[in-house]
CSV table of C-alpha atoms and ligand atoms in Angstrom, one decimal:
chain,number,residue,atom,x,y,z
D,378,MET,CA,14.8,17.4,21.5
D,379,ILE,CA,13.2,14.2,20.2
D,380,LEU,CA,12.1,13.8,16.5
D,381,VAL,CA,9.3,11.2,16.2
D,382,THR,CA,8.6,9.5,12.8
D,383,GLY,CA,5.5,7.3,12.4
D,384,GLY,CA,3.8,9.5,15.0
D,385,THR,CA,0.3,9.0,13.4
D,386,GLY,CA,0.4,5.2,13.4
D,387,THR,CA,-0.5,2.5,15.9
D,388,ILE,CA,2.5,2.9,18.1
D,389,GLY,CA,3.2,6.5,17.3
D,390,THR,CA,-0.3,7.9,18.3
D,391,GLU,CA,0.1,6.4,21.8
D,392,LEU,CA,3.8,7.5,21.9
D,393,VAL,CA,2.9,11.1,21.1
D,394,ARG,CA,0.3,11.1,23.8
D,395,LEU,CA,2.8,9.8,26.4
D,396,LEU,CA,5.5,12.2,25.4
D,397,ARG,CA,3.1,15.1,25.6
D,398,ASP,CA,1.7,14.0,29.0
D,399,ARG,CA,5.2,13.8,30.3
D,400,GLY,CA,6.2,17.3,29.1
D,401,ALA,CA,8.9,16.0,26.8
D,402,ALA,CA,10.5,18.3,24.2
D,403,PHE,CA,9.6,16.7,20.9
D,404,ARG,CA,8.4,17.3,17.3
D,405,VAL,CA,6.6,15.0,14.9
D,406,PHE,CA,7.7,14.3,11.3
D,407,ALA,CA,4.3,13.7,9.6
D,408,ARG,CA,3.7,13.0,5.9
D,409,THR,CA,-0.1,13.4,5.7
D,410,PRO,CA,-1.1,17.1,5.8
D,411,ALA,CA,-4.5,16.5,7.4
D,412,LYS,CA,-2.9,14.4,10.2
D,413,ALA,CA,-0.2,17.0,10.6
D,414,ARG,CA,-3.0,19.7,11.1
D,415,THR,CA,-4.8,17.5,13.7
D,416,LEU,CA,-1.6,17.2,15.7
D,417,ARG,CA,-0.8,20.9,15.4
D,418,ASP,CA,-4.3,21.7,16.7
D,419,THR,CA,-3.5,19.9,19.9
D,420,GLY,CA,-0.4,22.1,20.4
D,421,ILE,CA,2.2,19.6,19.1
D,422,GLU,CA,5.2,20.8,17.0
D,423,VAL,CA,5.0,19.2,13.6
D,424,VAL,CA,7.3,19.2,10.6
D,425,GLU,CA,5.7,17.9,7.4
D,426,GLY,CA,7.8,15.6,5.3
D,427,ASN,CA,8.2,12.2,3.7
D,428,LEU,CA,10.9,9.7,4.5
D,429,ASP,CA,11.3,9.4,0.7
D,430,GLN,CA,12.8,12.9,0.8
D,431,PRO,CA,15.8,12.5,3.2
D,432,GLN,CA,16.6,16.3,3.0
D,433,GLN,CA,13.2,17.0,4.6
D,434,LEU,CA,14.2,14.7,7.5
D,435,GLU,CA,17.6,16.3,7.7
D,436,ALA,CA,16.1,19.7,8.1
D,437,ALA,CA,13.6,18.4,10.7
D,438,CYS,CA,16.6,17.0,12.7
D,439,ASP,CA,17.8,20.6,13.5
D,440,GLY,CA,18.6,20.6,17.3
D,441,VAL,CA,17.5,16.9,17.7
D,442,ASP,CA,19.4,14.6,20.0
D,443,THR,CA,17.3,11.5,19.5
D,444,LEU,CA,15.5,10.2,16.4
D,445,PHE,CA,12.6,7.8,16.9
D,446,LEU,CA,12.6,5.8,13.6
D,447,LEU,CA,9.5,3.9,12.5
D,448,SER,CA,8.2,3.2,9.1
D,449,PRO,CA,5.6,0.6,7.9
D,450,VAL,CA,6.3,-2.9,6.7
D,451,ASP,CA,7.6,-2.4,3.2
D,452,PRO,CA,10.1,-4.1,0.9
D,453,ARG,CA,11.8,-0.7,0.6
D,454,GLN,CA,12.1,-0.3,4.4
D,455,ASP,CA,15.9,-0.6,4.4
D,456,GLU,CA,16.3,1.9,1.6
D,457,LEU,CA,13.9,4.4,3.3
D,458,GLN,CA,15.4,3.9,6.8
D,459,GLY,CA,19.0,3.8,5.5
D,460,ARG,CA,18.5,7.2,4.0
D,461,ALA,CA,16.9,8.4,7.3
D,462,ILE,CA,19.9,7.1,9.3
D,463,GLY,CA,22.2,8.9,6.8
D,464,ALA,CA,20.2,12.2,7.2
D,465,ALA,CA,20.3,11.9,11.0
D,466,ARG,CA,24.1,11.4,10.9
D,467,ARG,CA,24.6,14.4,8.6
D,468,ALA,CA,22.4,16.6,10.8
D,469,GLY,CA,24.5,15.6,13.9
D,470,VAL,CA,21.9,13.6,15.7
D,471,PRO,CA,23.8,11.3,18.1
D,472,ARG,CA,21.3,8.5,18.6
D,473,VAL,CA,18.4,6.6,17.0
D,474,VAL,CA,15.7,4.5,18.7
D,475,ARG,CA,14.3,2.2,16.1
D,476,VAL,CA,11.2,-0.1,15.9
D,477,SER,CA,12.3,-3.4,14.5
D,478,GLY,CA,10.5,-6.7,14.9
D,479,ALA,CA,10.7,-10.0,16.8
D,480,GLY,CA,12.7,-12.7,15.2
D,481,ALA,CA,14.8,-10.2,13.2
D,482,ARG,CA,17.6,-12.3,11.7
D,483,THR,CA,19.1,-12.6,8.2
D,484,GLY,CA,18.3,-16.3,7.9
D,485,SER,CA,14.6,-16.0,8.9
D,486,PRO,CA,12.0,-17.6,6.6
D,487,VAL,CA,9.9,-14.5,7.2
D,488,SER,CA,10.7,-11.7,4.8
D,489,PHE,CA,9.6,-8.9,7.3
D,490,SER,CA,12.1,-10.4,9.8
D,491,ARG,CA,14.9,-10.4,7.3
D,492,TRP,CA,14.3,-6.8,6.3
D,493,HIS,CA,14.4,-5.8,10.0
D,494,ALA,CA,17.7,-7.7,10.5
D,495,THR,CA,19.2,-5.8,7.5
D,496,THR,CA,18.2,-2.4,8.9
D,497,ASP,CA,19.2,-3.3,12.5
D,498,LYS,CA,22.6,-4.2,11.2
D,499,ARG,CA,22.9,-0.9,9.3
D,500,LEU,CA,22.0,1.1,12.4
D,501,GLU,CA,24.4,-0.9,14.6
D,502,GLU,CA,27.2,-0.2,12.1
D,503,SER,CA,26.3,3.5,11.6
D,504,GLY,CA,28.4,4.8,14.4
D,505,LEU,CA,25.3,6.3,16.0
D,506,ALA,CA,24.2,5.3,19.4
D,507,TYR,CA,21.0,3.1,19.1
D,508,THR,CA,18.3,1.2,20.9
D,509,LEU,CA,16.4,-1.5,19.0
D,510,LEU,CA,12.8,-2.3,20.0
D,511,ARG,CA,11.8,-5.8,18.7
D,512,PRO,CA,8.1,-6.4,19.4
D,513,THR,CA,6.1,-9.5,18.7
D,514,TRP,CA,2.7,-9.6,17.0
D,515,PHE,CA,0.5,-6.7,18.1
D,516,MET,CA,-2.8,-7.5,19.8
D,517,GLN,CA,-4.2,-4.5,17.8
D,518,ASN,CA,-3.7,-6.6,14.6
D,519,LEU,CA,-7.0,-8.3,15.6
D,520,LEU,CA,-8.7,-5.0,14.8
D,521,MET,CA,-8.3,-6.0,11.2
D,522,SER,CA,-10.8,-8.8,12.0
D,523,ALA,CA,-13.1,-6.5,14.0
D,524,THR,CA,-15.7,-6.2,11.3
D,525,SER,CA,-16.2,-10.0,11.0
D,526,ILE,CA,-16.1,-10.4,14.7
D,527,ALA,CA,-18.7,-7.7,15.2
D,528,ALA,CA,-21.0,-8.9,12.4
D,529,GLU,CA,-20.6,-12.7,12.6
D,530,GLY,CA,-18.8,-13.5,16.0
D,531,ARG,CA,-15.9,-15.2,14.3
D,532,PHE,CA,-12.5,-14.6,12.8
D,533,SER,CA,-10.2,-16.7,10.6
D,534,LEU,CA,-6.4,-16.8,10.4
D,535,PRO,CA,-3.9,-19.3,9.2
D,536,ALA,CA,-2.4,-19.7,12.7
D,537,GLY,CA,-3.6,-23.3,13.4
D,538,GLU,CA,-3.2,-24.1,17.1
D,539,ALA,CA,-0.2,-21.8,17.5
D,540,ALA,CA,0.4,-19.9,20.7
D,541,VAL,CA,1.7,-16.3,20.3
D,542,ALA,CA,3.2,-14.1,23.0
D,543,ALA,CA,1.3,-11.1,21.5
D,544,ILE,CA,2.0,-7.6,22.8
D,545,ASP,CA,-0.3,-4.7,23.3
D,546,ALA,CA,1.1,-1.9,21.0
D,547,ARG,CA,0.4,0.5,23.9
D,548,ASP,CA,3.3,-1.3,25.7
D,549,VAL,CA,5.6,-0.8,22.7
D,550,ALA,CA,4.8,2.9,22.9
D,551,ALA,CA,5.3,2.9,26.7
D,552,VAL,CA,8.7,1.3,26.3
D,553,ALA,CA,9.6,3.7,23.5
D,554,ALA,CA,8.7,6.7,25.7
D,555,ALA,CA,10.8,5.3,28.6
D,556,VAL,CA,13.8,4.8,26.3
D,557,LEU,CA,13.4,8.3,24.7
D,558,LEU,CA,13.1,10.0,28.0
D,559,SER,CA,16.3,8.3,29.5
D,560,PRO,CA,18.2,7.3,26.4
D,561,ALA,CA,21.6,6.8,28.0
D,562,ALA,CA,20.3,4.0,30.2
D,563,HIS,CA,19.3,2.0,27.0
D,564,GLU,CA,22.1,2.8,24.7
D,565,ASN,CA,23.3,0.1,22.2
D,566,ARG,CA,20.7,-2.4,23.5
D,567,ALA,CA,18.0,-4.4,21.8
D,568,TYR,CA,14.8,-5.3,23.6
D,569,GLU,CA,12.7,-8.3,22.7
D,570,LEU,CA,9.2,-7.1,23.6
D,571,THR,CA,6.5,-9.7,24.3
D,572,GLY,CA,3.3,-10.0,26.3
D,573,SER,CA,3.4,-11.9,29.6
D,574,ALA,CA,1.8,-15.1,28.2
D,575,ALA,CA,1.6,-17.0,24.9
D,576,LEU,CA,-2.0,-17.5,24.0
D,577,ARG,CA,-3.7,-19.6,21.3
D,578,PHE,CA,-6.1,-17.7,19.0
D,579,GLU,CA,-8.9,-19.8,20.4
D,580,GLU,CA,-8.0,-18.4,23.9
D,581,MET,CA,-8.0,-14.9,22.5
D,582,ALA,CA,-11.4,-15.5,21.1
D,583,GLU,CA,-12.7,-16.7,24.5
D,584,GLN,CA,-11.4,-13.5,26.1
D,585,LEU,CA,-13.0,-11.3,23.3
D,586,ALA,CA,-16.3,-13.2,24.0
D,587,THR,CA,-16.0,-12.4,27.7
D,588,ALA,CA,-15.2,-8.7,27.0
D,589,THR,CA,-18.1,-8.3,24.5
D,590,GLY,CA,-20.6,-10.5,26.2
D,591,ARG,CA,-21.3,-12.6,23.0
D,592,ALA,CA,-19.9,-15.7,21.4
D,593,VAL,CA,-16.6,-15.2,19.4
D,594,ARG,CA,-15.1,-18.1,17.6
D,595,TYR,CA,-11.6,-18.6,16.0
D,596,GLN,CA,-11.5,-20.6,12.8
D,597,ALA,CA,-8.1,-21.9,11.6
D,598,ALA,CA,-7.8,-21.2,7.9
D,599,SER,CA,-5.5,-23.1,5.5
D,600,PRO,CA,-2.7,-21.1,4.0
D,601,GLU,CA,-4.4,-21.4,0.7
D,602,GLN,CA,-7.7,-20.0,2.0
D,603,ALA,CA,-5.9,-17.2,3.8
D,604,GLY,CA,-3.7,-16.3,0.8
D,605,ALA,CA,-6.8,-16.1,-1.4
D,606,ALA,CA,-8.6,-13.9,1.2
D,607,PHE,CA,-5.5,-11.6,1.5
D,608,ARG,CA,-5.3,-11.2,-2.3
D,609,SER,CA,-9.0,-10.6,-2.7
D,610,ALA,CA,-8.8,-7.9,0.0
D,611,GLY,CA,-6.3,-6.2,-2.4
D,612,LEU,CA,-3.1,-6.9,-0.5
D,613,PRO,CA,0.0,-6.8,-2.9
D,614,ASP,CA,1.7,-10.2,-3.4
D,615,TRP,CA,4.8,-9.2,-1.2
D,616,LEU,CA,2.5,-8.5,1.7
D,617,ALA,CA,0.2,-11.5,1.3
D,618,ASP,CA,3.3,-13.8,0.9
D,619,GLY,CA,5.0,-12.2,3.9
D,620,MET,CA,2.0,-12.7,6.1
D,621,LEU,CA,1.7,-16.3,5.1
D,622,GLU,CA,5.4,-16.8,6.0
D,623,MET,CA,4.7,-15.1,9.3
D,624,TYR,CA,1.7,-17.4,10.1
D,625,ALA,CA,3.8,-20.4,9.1
D,626,SER,CA,6.4,-19.4,11.7
D,627,PHE,CA,3.6,-19.0,14.2
D,628,ARG,CA,2.5,-22.6,13.5
D,629,ALA,CA,6.1,-23.7,13.9
D,630,GLY,CA,6.0,-22.3,17.5
D,631,GLU,CA,8.5,-19.5,16.9
D,632,TRP,CA,6.4,-16.7,18.4
D,633,ALA,CA,5.5,-18.2,21.7
D,634,ARG,CA,8.6,-17.1,23.7
D,635,VAL,CA,7.9,-14.8,26.6
D,636,THR,CA,10.6,-12.3,27.6
D,637,GLY,CA,10.9,-10.0,30.6
D,638,ASP,CA,12.1,-7.0,28.6
D,639,VAL,CA,8.8,-5.0,29.0
D,640,HIS,CA,9.1,-5.4,32.8
D,641,LYS,CA,12.8,-4.6,32.7
D,642,VAL,CA,12.2,-1.2,31.0
D,643,LEU,CA,8.8,-0.3,32.6
D,644,GLY,CA,9.1,-1.9,36.0
D,645,ARG,CA,5.6,-3.5,35.5
D,646,ALA,CA,4.1,-6.4,33.8
D,647,PRO,CA,3.0,-6.1,30.2
D,648,LEU,CA,-0.7,-5.5,29.5
D,649,ALA,CA,-2.6,-8.8,29.3
D,650,PHE,CA,-4.8,-9.8,26.4
D,651,GLU,CA,-7.7,-9.4,28.9
D,652,ASP,CA,-6.8,-5.7,29.2
D,653,PHE,CA,-6.7,-5.3,25.4
D,654,ALA,CA,-10.1,-7.2,25.0
D,655,ARG,CA,-11.7,-5.0,27.7
D,656,ASP,CA,-10.3,-1.7,26.4
D,657,TYR,CA,-11.2,-2.4,22.7
D,658,ALA,CA,-14.5,-4.2,23.4
D,659,ASN,CA,-16.5,-1.6,21.5
D,660,ALA,CA,-14.6,-2.2,18.3
D,661,PHE,CA,-15.6,-6.0,18.5
D,662,ALA,CA,-19.1,-5.6,19.7
D,663,PRO,CA,-22.1,-6.3,17.4
D,664,PRO,CA,-23.5,-3.2,15.6
D,665,ARG,CA,-26.3,-1.6,17.6
D,666,LYS,CA,-29.8,-1.9,16.2
D,667,ALA,CA,-31.3,1.4,15.2
F,1103,LIG,N1,1.9,-5.0,13.5
F,1103,LIG,C1,2.7,-5.9,14.2
F,1103,LIG,O1,2.2,-6.9,14.7
F,1103,LIG,C2,4.2,-5.6,14.3
F,1103,LIG,C3,4.9,-6.5,15.0
F,1103,LIG,C4,6.3,-6.2,15.2
F,1103,LIG,C5,6.9,-5.1,14.5
F,1103,LIG,N2,6.1,-4.3,13.8
F,1103,LIG,C6,6.8,-3.2,13.1
F,1103,LIG,O2,6.2,-2.0,13.6
F,1103,LIG,C7,6.3,-1.0,12.5
F,1103,LIG,C8,4.9,-0.4,12.2
F,1103,LIG,O3,4.5,0.3,13.3
F,1103,LIG,P1,3.0,0.8,13.4
F,1103,LIG,O4,2.1,-0.4,13.3
F,1103,LIG,O5,2.8,1.7,14.6
F,1103,LIG,O6,2.9,1.6,12.1
F,1103,LIG,P2,1.6,2.0,11.2
F,1103,LIG,O7,0.4,2.1,12.1
F,1103,LIG,O8,1.6,1.3,10.0
F,1103,LIG,O9,2.0,3.6,10.9
F,1103,LIG,C9,3.0,3.9,10.0
F,1103,LIG,C10,3.5,5.3,10.3
F,1103,LIG,O10,4.5,5.6,9.4
F,1103,LIG,C11,4.1,6.8,8.6
F,1103,LIG,N3,4.7,6.7,7.3
F,1103,LIG,C12,4.5,5.8,6.4
F,1103,LIG,N4,5.2,6.0,5.3
F,1103,LIG,C13,5.9,7.2,5.5
F,1103,LIG,C14,6.8,7.9,4.7
F,1103,LIG,N5,7.1,7.6,3.5
F,1103,LIG,N6,7.3,9.1,5.3
F,1103,LIG,C15,7.0,9.4,6.5
F,1103,LIG,N7,6.1,8.7,7.3
F,1103,LIG,C16,5.6,7.6,6.8
F,1103,LIG,C17,2.6,6.8,8.6
F,1103,LIG,O11,2.1,8.1,8.3
F,1103,LIG,P3,0.6,8.3,7.8
F,1103,LIG,O12,-0.3,8.2,9.0
F,1103,LIG,O13,0.6,9.6,7.2
F,1103,LIG,O14,0.3,7.2,6.8
F,1103,LIG,C18,2.3,6.3,10.1
F,1103,LIG,O15,2.6,7.4,11.0
F,1103,LIG,C19,6.9,-1.8,11.3
F,1103,LIG,O16,8.3,-1.6,11.3
F,1103,LIG,C20,6.6,-3.2,11.6
F,1103,LIG,O17,7.4,-4.1,11.0
F,1103,LIG,C21,4.8,-4.5,13.7
């Protein structure tokens, strides 16, 4: 039995679909009652609970042999996931598959990467078997710019001319499903998950233009402009600052490395940006006139 946390998010929604299609024995630990109901309505076993309440996770771990551990970017990530790892151990769960992040290292200038390094180390030292999935930047992050692309045919990020080996989050889910379905083959390993090419945002804009049949332009923003936009959109300081650190490391060329780990696990190439642009074209297309 697999217990899936984060099953209603970007990776998790696709992961749940894959596990269901493959007939896996799994349940989802879901915190939002309406989302739990929607999953239950499709015949999926759901336990409602919050990672803030480790005893809820411990109860949900009954009979579980693999915990899929995912929580959102948050300064409290290590506290939350540390408690989850402790709850899994108390419940006798032998292994954890955790979503970490590319560049996870304690000396990273990017706070998100430092937080992931801390939690990775905690899991590695927990005595439980583990697999770490370290994806790069998700192509799906561009959906946050979909409104401006759809309305004005442009988007703006403080990425300069950086090339990024972005990954389609559907591939992260596919790798997670493969690992969860044959965990012994992936025990005590870390996978650095990237797309098959590093693209500049200008090149991504060109591919979005091809997919939507209209002009799409990337405009490089200065860190100051982007910081002001993040804060006026209501992002808390820790998130706005963390994103600026991440884009600075893009500009320093630190996210361009392409690995073969998706191919190693799935036996196929990662989805290309072109695939993402085609499959999500409707989200970026101009609003239809009434
Ligand atoms: N975005 C990227 O480019 C990127 C790149 C590399 C690594 N990552 C890593 O990927 C992870 C995020 O994955 P994602 O984008 O799939 O996540 P997401 O879409 O933000 O979804 C987060 C999930 O966690 C659940 N959740 C949040 N707080 C919870 C709590 N207290 N108790 C129980 N469940 C809780 C959410 O439930 P609700 O639906 O109920 O809110 C949702 O299912 C992070 O660790 C991030 O660092 C992201």
